[in-house]
Amino acid sequence: MNNPNEEVHKAFEVIQNGGIILYPTDTVWGIGCDATNAEAVKKIYALKQREETKSMIVLMNGEKMMYNVFKDIPEVAWQILDFSEKPTTLILDNPRNVAANLIADDKTLGVRIVKEPFCFKLMERMKKPLVSTSANISGQPTPKSFKEISPEIINGVDYVVNLHREKTCDKPSTIIKLTSDSQVKIIRK
């Protein structure tokens, strides 16, 4: 097993230079980049052969980062996060300070606060949110483990994080959409 701090350092270097990484998250393996870098975000859309109108989610490492991206966060968002037993992605209104090509047409952004040590430490170094999208070509099934990721994806990123390659995860996060008037809609259980 590689040294997690070394992996954070390597991934950070790549991301700083506008690169994209393949990395383990608190759910499935993800493709990621600096969420404020529109060019890097474009590389991910191109690699996934995905239309830019399909938005991707962004990982954050806590409240401070959340408030940097969303000025108003409904109280119910924190309640949902406190009560969630599994990784939960919230779709919130009117994000700012992220690449425009990450924001959906309806001016929303899906975000997840992660505690997974690698992602958490990487964002601590970046001081920015991290894009996260499943490691597959658009329309293909989401890989449940590292060994299911296609060579196309592995060869298409600038760095593959060498951690948790044996981990299997068959469930992506729950997705809940919240509107500024606090309406709650479950998109994916």
CSV table of C-alpha atoms in Angstrom, one decimal:
chain,number,residue,atom,x,y,z
A,1,MET,CA,0.0,0.0,0.0
A,2,ASN,CA,1.4,3.4,-0.9
A,3,ASN,CA,1.8,6.3,1.4
A,4,PRO,CA,-1.4,8.3,1.4
A,5,ASN,CA,0.4,11.6,2.0
A,6,GLU,CA,2.7,10.9,-1.0
A,7,GLU,CA,-0.4,10.1,-3.1
A,8,VAL,CA,-2.0,13.4,-2.0
A,9,HIS,CA,1.2,15.2,-3.0
A,10,LYS,CA,1.4,13.6,-6.4
A,11,ALA,CA,-2.3,14.2,-7.1
A,12,PHE,CA,-2.1,17.8,-5.9
A,13,GLU,CA,0.8,18.5,-8.3
A,14,VAL,CA,-1.2,17.2,-11.3
A,15,ILE,CA,-4.3,19.1,-10.3
A,16,GLN,CA,-2.3,22.3,-9.8
A,17,ASN,CA,-1.1,22.0,-13.4
A,18,GLY,CA,-4.6,21.6,-14.7
A,19,GLY,CA,-4.5,17.8,-15.0
A,20,ILE,CA,-7.2,15.2,-14.3
A,21,ILE,CA,-6.8,12.3,-11.9
A,22,LEU,CA,-8.5,8.9,-11.3
A,23,TYR,CA,-9.0,8.5,-7.6
A,24,PRO,CA,-10.9,6.6,-4.9
A,25,THR,CA,-13.8,8.5,-3.2
A,26,ASP,CA,-16.1,7.6,-0.4
A,27,THR,CA,-18.2,5.8,-3.0
A,28,VAL,CA,-17.1,4.6,-6.4
A,29,TRP,CA,-13.8,5.5,-8.2
A,30,GLY,CA,-13.9,9.0,-9.6
A,31,ILE,CA,-12.3,11.2,-12.3
A,32,GLY,CA,-11.5,14.5,-10.8
A,33,CYS,CA,-9.9,17.9,-11.2
A,34,ASP,CA,-9.8,21.4,-9.7
A,35,ALA,CA,-13.5,22.5,-9.7
A,36,THR,CA,-12.5,26.1,-10.4
A,37,ASN,CA,-10.6,25.2,-13.6
A,38,ALA,CA,-12.9,25.2,-16.6
A,39,GLU,CA,-10.2,23.8,-19.0
A,40,ALA,CA,-9.6,20.8,-16.7
A,41,VAL,CA,-13.3,20.2,-16.4
A,42,LYS,CA,-13.5,20.2,-20.3
A,43,LYS,CA,-10.9,17.4,-20.3
A,44,ILE,CA,-13.1,15.3,-18.1
A,45,TYR,CA,-16.2,15.8,-20.4
A,46,ALA,CA,-14.0,14.9,-23.4
A,47,LEU,CA,-12.6,11.8,-21.8
A,48,LYS,CA,-16.1,10.6,-20.7
A,49,GLN,CA,-17.5,11.6,-24.1
A,50,ARG,CA,-20.3,13.3,-22.2
A,51,GLU,CA,-22.2,16.4,-23.2
A,52,GLU,CA,-21.4,19.4,-21.1
A,53,THR,CA,-25.0,19.9,-20.3
A,54,LYS,CA,-24.9,16.9,-18.0
A,55,SER,CA,-23.4,18.3,-14.9
A,56,MET,CA,-20.9,16.6,-12.7
A,57,ILE,CA,-20.7,16.7,-8.9
A,58,VAL,CA,-18.1,18.4,-6.7
A,59,LEU,CA,-16.6,17.1,-3.5
A,60,MET,CA,-15.9,19.4,-0.6
A,61,ASN,CA,-14.2,18.9,2.7
A,62,GLY,CA,-16.5,20.8,5.0
A,63,GLU,CA,-18.6,23.8,5.9
A,64,LYS,CA,-16.2,26.5,5.0
A,65,MET,CA,-15.8,25.3,1.5
A,66,MET,CA,-19.6,24.9,1.1
A,67,TYR,CA,-20.1,28.5,2.1
A,68,ASN,CA,-17.5,29.6,-0.3
A,69,VAL,CA,-19.5,28.1,-3.1
A,70,PHE,CA,-23.1,28.7,-1.9
A,71,LYS,CA,-24.0,31.9,-0.2
A,72,ASP,CA,-27.2,30.6,1.2
A,73,ILE,CA,-27.5,27.0,2.3
A,74,PRO,CA,-30.9,26.0,3.6
A,75,GLU,CA,-30.9,24.7,7.2
A,76,VAL,CA,-32.4,21.5,6.0
A,77,ALA,CA,-29.2,20.7,4.1
A,78,TRP,CA,-27.2,20.4,7.3
A,79,GLN,CA,-30.0,18.3,8.9
A,80,ILE,CA,-29.9,15.9,5.9
A,81,LEU,CA,-26.1,15.7,6.1
A,82,ASP,CA,-26.3,15.1,9.9
A,83,PHE,CA,-28.8,12.3,9.6
A,84,SER,CA,-27.4,10.6,6.4
A,85,GLU,CA,-26.0,7.2,7.1
A,86,LYS,CA,-24.3,6.9,3.7
A,87,PRO,CA,-22.6,9.3,1.3
A,88,THR,CA,-25.2,11.9,0.2
A,89,THR,CA,-24.9,14.4,-2.6
A,90,LEU,CA,-27.0,17.5,-2.3
A,91,ILE,CA,-28.0,19.6,-5.3
A,92,LEU,CA,-28.2,23.2,-4.3
A,93,ASP,CA,-29.1,26.5,-6.0
A,94,ASN,CA,-26.8,29.3,-7.3
A,95,PRO,CA,-23.3,28.1,-6.9
A,96,ARG,CA,-20.4,30.5,-7.4
A,97,ASN,CA,-16.6,30.3,-7.3
A,98,VAL,CA,-16.6,27.1,-9.5
A,99,ALA,CA,-16.0,26.6,-13.2
A,100,ALA,CA,-19.1,27.7,-15.2
A,101,ASN,CA,-19.1,24.4,-17.2
A,102,LEU,CA,-19.9,22.5,-13.9
A,103,ILE,CA,-23.1,24.4,-13.2
A,104,ALA,CA,-26.3,22.9,-14.5
A,105,ASP,CA,-28.7,24.8,-16.8
A,106,ASP,CA,-31.0,25.4,-13.8
A,107,LYS,CA,-28.2,27.1,-11.9
A,108,THR,CA,-27.6,24.2,-9.5
A,109,LEU,CA,-24.6,22.1,-8.5
A,110,GLY,CA,-24.4,18.7,-6.9
A,111,VAL,CA,-22.0,18.6,-3.9
A,112,ARG,CA,-20.9,16.0,-1.4
A,113,ILE,CA,-18.9,16.6,1.8
A,114,VAL,CA,-16.4,13.8,2.1
A,115,LYS,CA,-14.6,12.4,5.1
A,116,GLU,CA,-12.6,9.9,3.0
A,117,PRO,CA,-9.0,10.7,4.1
A,118,PHE,CA,-7.4,10.9,0.7
A,119,CYS,CA,-10.1,13.2,-0.8
A,120,PHE,CA,-10.2,15.2,2.4
A,121,LYS,CA,-6.4,15.8,2.6
A,122,LEU,CA,-6.2,16.5,-1.1
A,123,MET,CA,-8.8,19.3,-0.8
A,124,GLU,CA,-7.1,20.6,2.2
A,125,ARG,CA,-4.0,21.1,0.1
A,126,MET,CA,-5.9,22.5,-2.9
A,127,LYS,CA,-8.1,24.8,-0.8
A,128,LYS,CA,-10.6,24.2,-3.6
A,129,PRO,CA,-13.4,21.7,-4.3
A,130,LEU,CA,-12.7,18.6,-6.3
A,131,VAL,CA,-14.8,17.5,-9.3
A,132,SER,CA,-16.0,13.9,-9.0
A,133,THR,CA,-17.7,11.9,-11.7
A,134,SER,CA,-17.8,8.1,-12.2
A,135,ALA,CA,-14.9,6.6,-13.9
A,136,ASN,CA,-16.6,5.4,-17.1
A,137,ILE,CA,-17.4,6.5,-20.6
A,138,SER,CA,-20.8,8.2,-20.6
A,139,GLY,CA,-23.6,5.7,-20.9
A,140,GLN,CA,-21.5,2.7,-19.8
A,141,PRO,CA,-22.1,1.1,-16.4
A,142,THR,CA,-20.3,2.6,-13.4
A,143,PRO,CA,-17.3,0.5,-12.4
A,144,LYS,CA,-17.8,-0.9,-8.9
A,145,SER,CA,-14.0,-1.4,-8.4
A,146,PHE,CA,-10.7,-0.3,-9.9
A,147,LYS,CA,-10.4,-3.5,-11.9
A,148,GLU,CA,-13.6,-2.7,-13.8
A,149,ILE,CA,-12.4,0.7,-15.0
A,150,SER,CA,-11.7,0.6,-18.8
A,151,PRO,CA,-8.2,1.1,-20.1
A,152,GLU,CA,-9.5,4.1,-22.1
A,153,ILE,CA,-10.2,5.9,-18.8
A,154,ILE,CA,-7.0,4.8,-17.1
A,155,ASN,CA,-4.9,5.9,-20.0
A,156,GLY,CA,-6.9,9.1,-20.5
A,157,VAL,CA,-6.1,10.7,-17.1
A,158,ASP,CA,-2.9,12.4,-16.1
A,159,TYR,CA,-2.5,10.5,-12.8
A,160,VAL,CA,-4.0,7.3,-11.3
A,161,VAL,CA,-3.9,7.4,-7.5
A,162,ASN,CA,-2.3,4.3,-6.1
A,163,LEU,CA,-4.6,3.6,-3.1
A,164,HIS,CA,-7.6,1.4,-2.3
A,165,ARG,CA,-7.4,-0.5,-5.6
A,166,GLU,CA,-8.9,-3.6,-4.1
A,167,LYS,CA,-12.0,-1.7,-2.7
A,168,THR,CA,-15.4,-2.6,-4.1
A,169,CYS,CA,-18.3,-0.3,-3.9
A,170,ASP,CA,-21.6,-1.1,-5.6
A,171,LYS,CA,-23.5,2.0,-4.5
A,172,PRO,CA,-23.1,5.6,-5.7
A,173,SER,CA,-24.3,8.3,-3.3
A,174,THR,CA,-27.8,9.2,-2.5
A,175,ILE,CA,-28.8,12.4,-4.4
A,176,ILE,CA,-31.1,14.9,-2.9
A,177,LYS,CA,-32.1,18.2,-4.5
A,178,LEU,CA,-32.9,21.2,-2.4
A,179,THR,CA,-34.3,24.5,-3.6
A,180,SER,CA,-33.7,27.8,-1.9
A,181,ASP,CA,-37.3,27.7,-0.7
A,182,SER,CA,-36.3,24.4,1.0
A,183,GLN,CA,-38.2,22.0,-1.1
A,184,VAL,CA,-36.6,18.5,-0.9
A,185,LYS,CA,-36.6,16.1,-3.8
A,186,ILE,CA,-34.9,12.7,-3.8
A,187,ILE,CA,-33.2,12.1,-7.1
A,188,ARG,CA,-31.4,8.8,-6.3
A,189,LYS,CA,-31.9,6.7,-3.2
